[in-house]
XYZ file of C-alpha atoms in Angstrom:
705
model
C -24.809 12.298 -8.732
C -25.701 9.679 -11.319
C -27.118 6.283 -10.318
C -27.407 2.970 -12.214
C -30.509 2.763 -14.340
C -33.308 0.315 -13.576
C -32.657 -1.348 -16.944
C -29.157 -2.239 -15.807
C -30.431 -3.600 -12.505
C -33.038 -5.712 -14.337
C -30.419 -7.043 -16.697
C -28.357 -8.187 -13.706
C -31.053 -10.486 -12.412
C -30.311 -13.067 -15.077
C -27.974 -15.786 -13.870
C -24.732 -16.614 -15.583
C -24.853 -19.615 -17.906
C -21.311 -20.604 -16.957
C -21.282 -24.067 -15.444
C -19.152 -24.605 -12.380
C -15.987 -26.511 -13.178
C -14.910 -29.536 -11.148
C -13.121 -28.562 -7.962
C -9.375 -28.849 -8.467
C -7.328 -30.549 -5.745
C -5.462 -27.329 -4.995
C -5.798 -27.700 -1.225
C -3.695 -30.861 -1.154
C -1.203 -29.336 -3.590
C -1.005 -26.218 -1.443
C -0.541 -28.323 1.699
C 2.427 -30.170 0.184
C 4.008 -26.936 -1.000
C 3.622 -25.285 2.402
C 5.021 -28.336 4.153
C 8.106 -28.259 1.931
C 8.517 -24.547 2.632
C 8.147 -25.053 6.380
C 10.740 -27.853 6.477
C 13.239 -25.812 4.440
C 12.827 -22.726 6.641
C 13.038 -24.675 9.908
C 16.130 -26.657 8.893
C 17.874 -23.522 7.687
C 16.954 -21.598 10.839
C 18.022 -24.363 13.228
C 21.419 -24.643 11.556
C 21.942 -20.862 11.454
C 20.928 -20.452 15.121
C 23.316 -23.243 16.183
C 26.056 -21.513 14.191
C 25.139 -18.206 15.851
C 25.521 -19.749 19.317
C 28.963 -21.047 18.393
C 30.040 -17.476 17.604
C 29.026 -15.962 20.948
C 31.642 -15.810 23.747
C 29.692 -18.034 26.171
C 27.927 -20.096 23.442
C 24.524 -19.058 24.778
C 25.430 -19.383 28.434
C 24.098 -15.959 29.526
C 20.681 -14.358 29.346
C 22.013 -11.738 26.926
C 23.221 -14.401 24.523
C 20.002 -16.392 24.856
C 18.098 -13.240 23.966
C 20.365 -12.602 20.972
C 19.978 -16.170 19.720
C 16.200 -16.110 20.142
C 15.793 -12.846 18.249
C 18.227 -14.028 15.595
C 16.181 -17.203 15.066
C 12.978 -15.207 14.537
C 14.573 -12.745 12.117
C 16.498 -15.420 10.238
C 13.391 -17.545 9.762
C 11.588 -14.549 8.294
C 14.488 -13.876 5.900
C 14.626 -17.574 5.030
C 10.901 -17.575 4.242
C 11.330 -14.772 1.718
C 14.353 -16.507 0.220
C 12.568 -19.797 -0.428
C 9.464 -18.075 -1.813
C 11.718 -16.259 -4.289
C 13.529 -19.469 -5.239
C 10.217 -21.291 -5.664
C 8.949 -18.503 -7.894
C 12.144 -18.646 -9.961
C 11.774 -22.395 -10.530
C 8.114 -22.028 -11.528
C 8.903 -19.240 -13.975
C 11.619 -21.378 -15.563
C 8.913 -24.006 -16.102
C 6.542 -21.517 -17.706
C 4.509 -20.607 -14.625
C 2.338 -22.452 -12.138
C 0.032 -24.809 -14.034
C -2.417 -24.723 -11.116
C -2.966 -20.957 -11.289
C -6.299 -19.646 -12.537
C -4.813 -18.268 -15.760
C -3.213 -21.615 -16.616
C -6.484 -23.447 -16.056
C -7.980 -21.622 -19.053
C -7.086 -21.405 -22.694
C -7.123 -18.054 -24.431
C -10.056 -19.075 -26.628
C -12.096 -20.383 -23.691
C -11.528 -17.207 -21.724
C -12.317 -14.968 -24.681
C -15.635 -16.762 -25.271
C -16.775 -16.251 -21.678
C -19.690 -13.787 -21.438
C -19.232 -10.639 -19.385
C -21.225 -9.451 -16.377
C -21.964 -6.011 -14.985
C -19.035 -4.731 -12.939
C -18.619 -1.648 -10.775
C -15.186 0.001 -10.786
C -14.908 1.988 -7.552
C -12.202 4.491 -6.633
C -12.306 5.714 -3.016
C -10.474 9.046 -2.675
C -9.600 11.303 0.235
C -8.070 14.773 -0.240
C -6.272 13.646 -3.407
C -4.915 15.699 -6.285
C -8.047 15.864 -8.408
C -6.395 16.071 -11.820
C -4.098 13.134 -11.106
C -6.588 10.628 -9.709
C -9.340 11.416 -12.223
C -6.733 11.410 -14.976
C -5.921 7.808 -14.060
C -9.615 6.933 -14.047
C -9.954 8.473 -17.492
C -7.030 6.372 -18.717
C -8.699 3.199 -17.413
C -11.947 4.164 -19.123
C -10.227 4.833 -22.458
C -8.401 1.500 -22.243
C -11.680 -0.293 -21.571
C -13.299 1.507 -24.474
C -10.635 0.105 -26.818
C -11.586 -3.441 -25.762
C -15.156 -2.917 -26.894
C -16.432 -4.043 -23.483
C -16.798 -0.714 -21.708
C -20.594 -0.979 -21.615
C -20.277 -3.741 -18.993
C -18.553 -1.400 -16.516
C -19.798 1.483 -14.402
C -17.362 3.773 -12.582
C -17.858 5.255 -9.122
C -15.731 7.984 -7.558
C -16.293 7.604 -3.809
C -15.107 10.731 -2.035
C -14.387 11.109 1.659
C -12.735 14.499 1.138
C -13.249 17.025 3.920
C -11.761 20.179 2.390
C -14.558 22.010 0.495
C -12.136 23.495 -2.026
C -11.003 19.982 -2.959
C -14.376 18.243 -3.096
C -15.974 21.059 -5.045
C -13.090 20.708 -7.479
C -13.769 16.946 -7.566
C -17.382 17.558 -8.540
C -16.394 20.014 -11.271
C -13.751 17.662 -12.654
C -16.170 14.715 -12.576
C -18.760 16.693 -14.526
C -16.167 17.739 -17.128
C -14.867 14.188 -17.407
C -18.266 12.621 -18.006
C -19.076 15.308 -20.580
C -15.735 14.882 -22.353
C -16.041 11.079 -22.516
C -19.783 11.226 -23.220
C -20.162 8.853 -20.277
C -23.146 10.385 -18.498
C -24.820 7.693 -16.455
C -21.687 5.533 -16.537
C -19.241 7.537 -14.392
C -20.736 8.502 -11.040
C -19.590 10.660 -8.138
C -20.654 10.356 -4.487
C -19.298 12.186 -1.487
C -20.074 10.967 2.037
C -20.959 13.702 4.554
C -19.523 11.498 7.339
C -16.380 9.485 6.642
C -16.809 6.750 9.219
C -14.431 3.739 9.232
C -12.129 5.216 6.614
C -11.789 3.421 3.243
C -13.653 0.259 4.283
C -16.565 2.393 5.448
C -16.523 4.254 2.152
C -16.727 1.028 0.142
C -19.312 -0.366 2.563
C -21.523 2.672 2.013
C -21.339 2.099 -1.745
C -22.283 -1.559 -1.343
C -25.309 -0.763 0.812
C -26.574 1.629 -1.840
C -25.734 -0.130 -5.110
C -23.966 -3.414 -4.382
C -26.913 -5.618 -5.324
C -26.875 -4.170 -8.837
C -23.418 -5.533 -9.648
C -22.181 -9.156 -9.509
C -18.580 -7.901 -9.374
C -16.711 -4.916 -8.013
C -13.190 -3.798 -8.935
C -11.484 -1.679 -6.271
C -8.922 0.923 -7.332
C -6.819 3.220 -5.195
C -6.353 6.859 -6.133
C -2.977 5.942 -7.660
C -4.171 2.771 -9.402
C -3.970 2.222 -13.135
C -5.285 -0.861 -14.936
C -5.525 -1.871 -18.561
C -8.891 -2.610 -20.117
C -7.820 -6.091 -21.253
C -6.820 -6.920 -17.682
C -10.168 -5.826 -16.295
C -12.015 -7.878 -18.902
C -9.870 -10.935 -18.123
C -10.564 -10.567 -14.406
C -14.313 -10.562 -14.974
C -14.047 -13.581 -17.267
C -11.942 -15.491 -14.733
C -14.536 -14.796 -12.055
C -17.232 -16.054 -14.435
C -15.270 -19.261 -15.105
C -14.530 -19.903 -11.404
C -17.690 -19.399 -9.333
C -15.954 -20.445 -6.103
C -13.551 -17.486 -6.277
C -14.646 -14.611 -4.053
C -11.621 -12.330 -4.558
C -9.137 -12.273 -7.420
C -6.103 -10.129 -6.643
C -3.799 -8.902 -9.390
C -0.148 -8.140 -8.676
C 0.278 -4.372 -9.175
C 3.578 -3.130 -10.575
C 4.918 0.304 -9.721
C 4.814 2.888 -12.470
C 5.318 6.568 -13.303
C 8.065 7.206 -10.726
C 9.957 10.460 -11.176
C 12.236 10.916 -8.149
C 15.297 8.759 -7.492
C 13.467 7.061 -4.616
C 10.354 6.284 -6.675
C 12.431 5.041 -9.609
C 14.419 2.681 -7.397
C 11.197 1.368 -5.870
C 9.540 0.751 -9.232
C 12.678 -0.810 -10.728
C 13.029 -3.309 -7.879
C 9.292 -4.006 -7.936
C 9.229 -4.728 -11.676
C 12.441 -6.773 -11.712
C 12.149 -8.775 -8.487
C 8.378 -8.731 -8.074
C 7.491 -11.467 -10.593
C 9.638 -14.023 -8.726
C 8.164 -13.305 -5.329
C 4.551 -12.946 -6.436
C 4.773 -16.170 -8.465
C 6.198 -18.010 -5.466
C 3.740 -16.444 -3.051
C 0.755 -17.210 -5.268
C 1.898 -20.827 -5.642
C 2.191 -21.229 -1.869
C -1.083 -19.503 -0.983
C -3.135 -20.764 -3.957
C -6.848 -20.307 -3.108
C -6.085 -18.837 0.328
C -4.248 -15.724 -0.782
C -4.377 -12.262 0.745
C -6.356 -9.270 -0.527
C -4.300 -6.081 -0.859
C -7.241 -3.689 -0.945
C -6.927 -2.461 -4.530
C -6.379 -3.609 -8.125
C -8.581 -6.606 -7.357
C -12.025 -7.867 -8.305
C -14.535 -9.056 -5.698
C -17.678 -11.140 -5.988
C -20.117 -8.653 -4.547
C -22.799 -10.866 -2.970
C -20.532 -12.963 -0.704
C -18.393 -9.933 0.068
C -21.461 -8.079 1.311
C -22.683 -11.134 3.212
C -19.477 -12.216 4.958
C -17.056 -9.285 5.074
C -18.738 -6.814 7.387
C -16.071 -5.576 9.796
C -17.092 -5.383 13.427
C -15.108 -3.225 15.792
C -12.448 -4.974 17.823
C -13.709 -5.656 21.377
C -10.374 -5.525 23.219
C -8.464 -2.664 24.778
C -6.109 0.058 23.565
C -4.821 -0.811 20.105
C -7.215 -3.759 19.926
C -10.374 -1.727 20.488
C -12.344 0.129 17.846
C -12.547 0.001 14.036
C -10.195 -2.219 12.051
C -7.756 0.069 10.259
C -6.242 -2.374 7.740
C -9.315 -4.061 6.335
C -8.029 -5.943 3.293
C -6.326 -8.961 4.929
C -9.314 -9.300 7.259
C -11.798 -9.324 4.393
C -9.786 -12.057 2.642
C -9.777 -14.102 5.866
C -13.540 -13.695 6.243
C -14.059 -14.767 2.626
C -11.953 -17.863 3.262
C -13.874 -18.638 6.426
C -17.097 -18.555 4.408
C -15.749 -21.116 1.920
C -14.886 -18.616 -0.801
C -11.510 -18.815 -2.520
C -9.076 -15.897 -2.688
C -6.472 -16.059 -5.456
C -3.440 -13.970 -6.336
C -2.813 -14.077 -10.087
C 0.684 -12.812 -11.040
C 0.092 -13.183 -14.780
C -2.581 -10.499 -14.969
C -0.663 -7.794 -16.812
C -1.205 -4.042 -16.896
C -2.029 -3.641 -13.233
C -0.200 -0.674 -11.725
C 0.073 1.664 -8.796
C 2.504 4.446 -7.932
C 5.247 4.540 -5.335
C 5.374 7.339 -2.760
C 7.692 9.968 -4.288
C 9.889 10.338 -1.209
C 11.001 8.334 1.782
C 9.160 10.812 4.019
C 5.871 9.956 2.322
C 6.575 6.225 2.456
C 7.224 6.422 6.205
C 4.075 8.500 6.741
C 2.129 5.750 4.989
C 3.921 3.070 7.010
C 2.861 4.764 10.251
C -0.773 4.080 9.337
C -0.073 0.604 8.015
C 1.929 -0.398 11.090
C -0.968 0.281 13.428
C -3.428 -1.511 11.175
C -1.196 -4.565 10.764
C -0.498 -4.839 14.486
C -4.246 -4.880 15.124
C -4.325 -8.162 13.219
C -2.596 -9.835 16.158
C -5.976 -9.917 17.901
C -7.650 -11.603 14.935
C -4.742 -13.964 14.365
C -4.975 -15.258 17.932
C -8.692 -14.913 18.632
C -10.447 -14.886 15.257
C -12.990 -17.683 14.981
C -12.718 -20.388 12.310
C -10.124 -18.497 10.295
C -7.994 -20.671 8.056
C -4.363 -21.201 9.023
C -3.117 -19.687 5.774
C -4.872 -16.411 6.538
C -3.576 -16.404 10.118
C -0.085 -16.776 8.633
C -0.825 -13.861 6.306
C -1.666 -11.814 9.408
C 1.621 -12.902 10.986
C 3.578 -11.972 7.868
C 2.012 -8.504 7.861
C 2.799 -8.070 11.551
C 6.397 -9.163 11.029
C 6.866 -6.623 8.236
C 6.893 -4.017 11.021
C 7.718 -6.041 14.157
C 11.006 -7.147 12.549
C 12.373 -3.624 13.035
C 12.126 -3.454 16.854
C 13.448 -7.027 16.971
C 16.454 -5.996 14.900
C 16.995 -2.967 17.136
C 16.731 -5.188 20.240
C 19.350 -7.505 18.724
C 21.706 -4.548 18.216
C 21.127 -3.405 21.810
C 21.876 -6.885 23.177
C 24.975 -7.145 20.964
C 26.175 -3.829 22.384
C 25.514 -5.044 25.930
C 27.413 -8.262 25.213
C 30.385 -6.356 23.802
C 30.354 -3.864 26.680
C 30.191 -6.605 29.287
C 33.558 -7.907 28.083
C 35.110 -4.519 28.880
C 33.109 -2.942 31.706
C 32.211 -5.917 33.864
C 34.494 -8.693 35.129
C 34.556 -11.749 32.887
C 32.327 -14.543 34.187
C 34.308 -17.749 33.967
C 31.629 -19.780 35.743
C 28.297 -18.607 34.227
C 26.393 -21.684 35.473
C 25.862 -22.865 39.040
C 27.982 -25.842 40.222
C 30.192 -25.557 37.140
C 33.443 -27.532 37.586
C 35.510 -26.090 34.747
C 35.858 -22.457 33.683
C 34.515 -21.147 30.390
C 36.930 -18.996 28.449
C 34.799 -16.442 26.556
C 35.920 -15.862 22.990
C 34.416 -13.998 20.060
C 34.864 -15.791 16.740
C 34.901 -13.015 14.119
C 35.639 -15.345 11.185
C 32.553 -17.402 11.957
C 30.597 -14.166 12.306
C 31.728 -13.159 8.815
C 30.558 -16.524 7.483
C 27.140 -16.123 9.128
C 26.749 -12.576 7.827
C 27.694 -13.803 4.358
C 25.028 -16.511 4.546
C 22.437 -13.948 5.645
C 23.379 -11.592 2.812
C 23.161 -14.496 0.380
C 19.580 -15.159 1.491
C 18.752 -11.486 1.022
C 20.479 -10.888 -2.304
C 20.552 -14.234 -4.140
C 16.850 -13.973 -5.161
C 17.685 -10.598 -6.713
C 20.344 -12.158 -8.926
C 17.942 -14.973 -9.761
C 15.540 -12.261 -10.914
C 18.289 -10.849 -13.142
C 18.901 -14.321 -14.572
C 15.154 -14.728 -15.084
C 15.032 -11.425 -16.994
C 18.004 -12.395 -19.172
C 16.680 -15.899 -19.878
C 13.225 -14.530 -20.638
C 14.580 -11.947 -23.063
C 13.478 -9.064 -20.837
C 16.908 -7.589 -20.013
C 16.662 -5.119 -22.917
C 13.474 -3.771 -21.353
C 15.542 -2.839 -18.294
C 18.195 -0.986 -20.308
C 20.260 -3.961 -21.512
C 22.297 -6.523 -19.583
C 25.134 -4.198 -18.509
C 22.885 -1.326 -17.421
C 20.608 -3.845 -15.722
C 23.486 -5.040 -13.530
C 24.524 -1.468 -12.702
C 20.914 -0.680 -11.772
C 20.736 -3.765 -9.537
C 23.937 -2.782 -7.730
C 22.629 0.767 -7.290
C 19.337 -0.565 -5.922
C 21.168 -2.866 -3.496
C 23.320 0.023 -2.254
C 20.301 2.247 -1.669
C 18.410 -0.603 0.026
C 21.347 -1.088 2.392
C 21.324 2.639 3.181
C 17.582 2.711 3.800
C 17.389 -0.450 5.943
C 18.643 1.150 9.210
C 16.513 4.253 8.610
C 13.394 2.153 8.129
C 14.339 0.039 11.150
C 14.392 3.015 13.491
C 11.270 4.600 12.019
C 9.262 1.359 12.066
C 10.331 0.763 15.654
C 8.873 4.140 16.571
C 5.664 3.333 14.676
C 5.299 -0.001 16.494
C 5.737 1.679 19.880
C 3.239 4.403 18.948
C 0.781 1.702 17.924
C 1.220 -0.330 21.098
C 0.590 2.802 23.169
C -2.413 3.495 20.898
C -1.332 7.000 19.918
C -4.042 8.466 17.713
C -3.160 9.002 14.064
C -4.407 11.703 11.734
C -6.053 10.288 8.614
C -4.821 12.524 5.817
C -4.481 12.273 2.068
C -1.158 11.167 0.633
C 1.278 13.541 -1.034
C 1.938 11.736 -4.306
C 4.320 14.333 -5.754
C 6.938 16.802 -4.653
C 10.395 16.647 -3.093
C 11.754 16.616 0.458
C 13.266 19.841 1.757
C 16.341 20.022 3.966
C 14.489 21.304 7.020
C 11.850 18.573 6.732
C 14.502 15.857 6.365
C 16.657 17.145 9.246
C 13.704 17.426 11.619
C 12.424 14.008 10.579
C 15.747 12.232 11.173
C 17.534 14.347 13.806
C 16.835 11.909 16.649
C 18.107 8.901 14.687
C 21.271 10.729 13.613
C 22.103 11.794 17.169
C 21.366 8.309 18.472
C 23.676 6.746 15.876
C 26.470 9.194 16.699
C 26.203 8.355 20.379
C 26.134 4.624 19.622
C 29.271 4.523 17.458
C 31.075 6.750 19.956
C 30.268 4.234 22.675
C 31.211 1.363 20.349
C 34.624 2.926 19.666
C 35.198 3.343 23.401
C 34.322 -0.328 23.970
C 36.367 -1.864 21.185
C 37.636 -0.588 17.798
C 36.574 -3.878 16.172
C 33.010 -3.513 17.448
C 33.093 0.085 16.176
C 33.837 -1.200 12.667
C 30.977 -3.707 12.911
C 28.598 -0.884 13.868
C 29.400 1.388 10.921
C 27.095 -0.241 8.292
C 24.132 0.497 10.564
C 25.291 3.828 11.999
C 26.467 5.624 8.846
C 23.086 5.560 7.037
C 21.411 6.899 10.198
C 23.982 9.691 10.615
C 23.573 10.810 7.008
C 19.833 10.104 6.826
C 18.856 13.715 6.048
C 21.081 14.001 2.934
C 19.852 10.559 1.838
C 16.235 11.748 2.200
C 16.864 14.894 0.150
C 18.965 13.288 -2.596
C 16.546 10.406 -3.162
C 13.601 12.803 -3.455
C 15.128 14.767 -6.338
C 13.183 14.480 -9.580
C 15.950 15.926 -11.755
C 18.406 13.295 -10.510
C 15.836 10.589 -11.218
C 15.381 11.813 -14.775
C 19.156 11.964 -15.255
C 19.376 8.289 -14.308
C 16.586 7.486 -16.746
C 18.324 9.287 -19.603
C 21.435 7.276 -18.772
C 19.474 4.036 -19.144
C 19.583 3.221 -15.420
C 16.610 2.104 -13.332
C 14.426 1.950 -16.439
C 11.408 -0.340 -16.616
C 9.761 -2.082 -19.596
C 6.951 0.483 -19.914
C 9.571 3.237 -20.393
C 11.870 1.384 -22.794
C 9.221 -0.415 -24.852
C 6.362 2.043 -24.537
C 2.959 1.762 -22.879
C -0.432 2.785 -24.193
C -1.575 3.436 -20.619
C 1.344 5.778 -19.939
C 0.741 7.538 -23.261
C -2.923 8.044 -22.386
C -2.007 9.251 -18.908
C 0.419 11.807 -20.335
C -1.515 12.895 -23.413
C -5.097 12.791 -22.158
C -5.305 14.996 -19.051
C -8.750 15.803 -17.759
C -10.101 19.156 -18.851
C -11.997 21.150 -16.297
C -12.157 24.869 -15.677
C -9.077 26.307 -13.995
C -9.647 28.435 -10.936
C -6.998 31.035 -11.589
C -6.520 32.999 -8.387
C -9.880 31.910 -7.019
C -10.558 28.941 -4.792
C -13.007 26.234 -5.855
C -15.460 27.553 -3.257
C -15.316 31.062 -4.725
C -15.767 29.653 -8.228
C -18.772 27.647 -7.034
C -20.439 30.889 -5.953
C -19.425 33.065 -8.925
C -19.319 30.865 -12.043
C -22.882 30.331 -13.328
C -22.182 26.886 -14.814
C -20.352 25.599 -11.736
C -22.933 27.108 -9.410
C -25.708 25.283 -11.249
C -23.696 22.035 -11.099
C -22.953 22.241 -7.378
C -26.464 23.393 -6.507
C -27.853 20.452 -8.455
C -25.732 18.071 -6.387
C -26.496 19.803 -3.071
C -29.491 19.262 -0.791
C -31.909 21.454 1.093
C -30.547 21.289 4.636
C -33.777 21.642 6.600
C -34.497 22.310 10.269
C -35.285 25.715 11.775
C -32.061 25.905 13.788
C -29.890 24.927 10.835
C -31.688 27.371 8.530
C -30.984 30.201 10.960
C -27.320 29.232 11.073
C -27.159 28.992 7.285
C -28.714 32.423 6.912
C -26.148 33.879 9.314
C -23.315 32.167 7.433
C -24.602 33.422 4.089
C -24.638 36.982 5.421
C -21.115 36.641 6.823
C -19.853 35.120 3.588
C -21.313 37.989 1.580
C -19.821 40.571 3.958
C -16.431 39.034 4.822
C -15.732 36.834 1.808
C -14.785 33.156 1.755
C -11.652 33.838 3.818
C -13.795 34.857 6.768
C -15.277 31.358 7.090
C -13.773 28.163 8.420
C -13.594 24.921 6.417
C -16.584 23.581 8.330
C -18.639 26.698 7.607
C -17.755 26.692 3.907
C -18.640 22.994 3.744
C -22.048 23.657 5.273
C -22.807 26.382 2.736
C -21.541 24.291 -0.184
C -23.783 21.376 0.829
C -26.915 23.580 0.908
C -28.647 24.208 -2.410
C -30.477 27.329 -1.228
C -27.268 28.923 0.070
C -25.390 28.292 -3.176
C -28.133 29.789 -5.316
C -28.755 32.760 -2.993
C -25.084 33.668 -2.702
C -24.625 33.431 -6.469
C -27.388 35.961 -7.086
C -26.260 38.319 -4.309
C -22.599 38.255 -5.365
C -23.446 39.271 -8.914
C -25.503 42.128 -7.451
C -22.723 43.174 -5.064
C -21.326 46.730 -5.361
C -18.102 47.044 -7.338
C -16.196 48.261 -4.259
C -17.180 45.214 -2.130
C -14.942 42.175 -1.636
C -16.955 40.102 -4.080
C -17.259 42.975 -6.561
C -13.480 43.366 -6.674
C -13.089 39.604 -7.115
C -15.572 39.679 -10.008
C -13.569 42.381 -11.762
C -10.377 40.315 -11.477
C -12.019 37.094 -12.714
């Protein structure tokens, strides 16, 4: 593995000549904005909850109705919060953006004249598709090279991969990539033998080894893609604003192929600018860190953002799973600013290709976000804005069981009107009877208001695109509207499915069910058997629910259909949305297109036209190639170590003999990993295999290679 040269480290000791600018009064501005938001949300929620109580038969006179009203108030306030953030973002975009953002505090000439500083670009990976993730890294490198500033950046591939066939392939691809780009000493590869504390532990290990050599660190995910100009701007902004500890870009979704991925990236690119502009204007210097596509000031990050294990019980005991929000909160506690900058262009990531993969990811995220409840309530000296960011992350999953509880209570309320005698005197010492009465017209009004809060920001985003001259980038005004309606329909179908799945994830988290940490499947389609097994419980539950609803009251049955139908037909929805051919058909028809597809993108062109070139394995595994191919064997042996110790040497000798006799298939993953990490074993097996008789397992494999 390559390491930074001493010349680079010496060069980093010089201090930046940038003088600190006067502190802007953003805290007071942020306080006023948050106060306005709070008042708007509270007034809207109080009115809606009062209206909700007027709809219920007993106007909140029973425990069931009190429970319904309470849950409704929580969910409505969360919807209202998103609505006002979107509206605020729309207003700011009409005015040309937030003049208090970091980008608007600089002129183009001032930013361009800012000197650069050494920056590490790190990409933690775990059992990823090697060609895809290194292909993205190559695209980033080529984009940086076009800026003329690539010499200020070093790249680090930080592997936690456990499968020897994958990490040996990673090493081979890394070597080919550095040779192809002539970037020896600038693109580095490191694999941890022990992957403790997941991604945060991976980054922490890098910082302990090399963090002091770099003033800044850019964190990429395996599916991240960033333009060179954006990376240069981020470094320059950090240079101009010494109080900023983390600068988070707003990644757009890109490169979606399936129907599901294309819908996700379309909604992200159309609606995202409104919400990120509004969110950034509310949070200002107390924003959240999303864990990737961001730049960090290395010294304070190393000093203040070490993550201790949670000291509680169950879910709240052990390592912190979702580290990014916590690191932002710790930076804020230390007096460092954390900014979200929506106007940093060319920052991308990819959507999961299928709903199955999105839900698998959400299972991990749900547990990590729920852990933040401990820090939100018991974290010391954390700023209120970051506690609210914790709460928002928790609600992104807790809203689902609350919604399900609301549906259960609504069913109980409807059933009580049929099964149990009507309670005309619900309160003690009541003189006059209460005549229970549902008010369906008022219910329709309340549902309409709720839908308006959900969908009005989407139409504001359409108006923003038309007014900004961007509608053509989304296929033109007419196709844009058709795409929006299609996205809204699919979102309505997916909402009940996500509700039930997220409810299960929350319950699994609360009972602290252990999760397997596995790499993400970033390609492929969902099969029928997978979809049916995944959603069978929800479909059966929905069938039972609407059957019961029909028995209670035909009107209640009709009200239940928008929730029940998507759950009943969840498996076909899963399969259809995962289809790549259908997604490409929509694209050819001009639907769900995004600006990078209609107007072109140098990054996408590089990603498509500049794949990484490393030796294909054919029918052999990477482990077999590492033992047979002379060039690869020399590479892997050069990266391996001598695993000493008498006991271990005896075991290695026994494994080498077994491998020679039984072939690679006769060894487990752990045994192959041990051999691949040992330099002596790699070199010895290479020599012995080439001497093996033609009729042996290895001799036959050599003849076929």
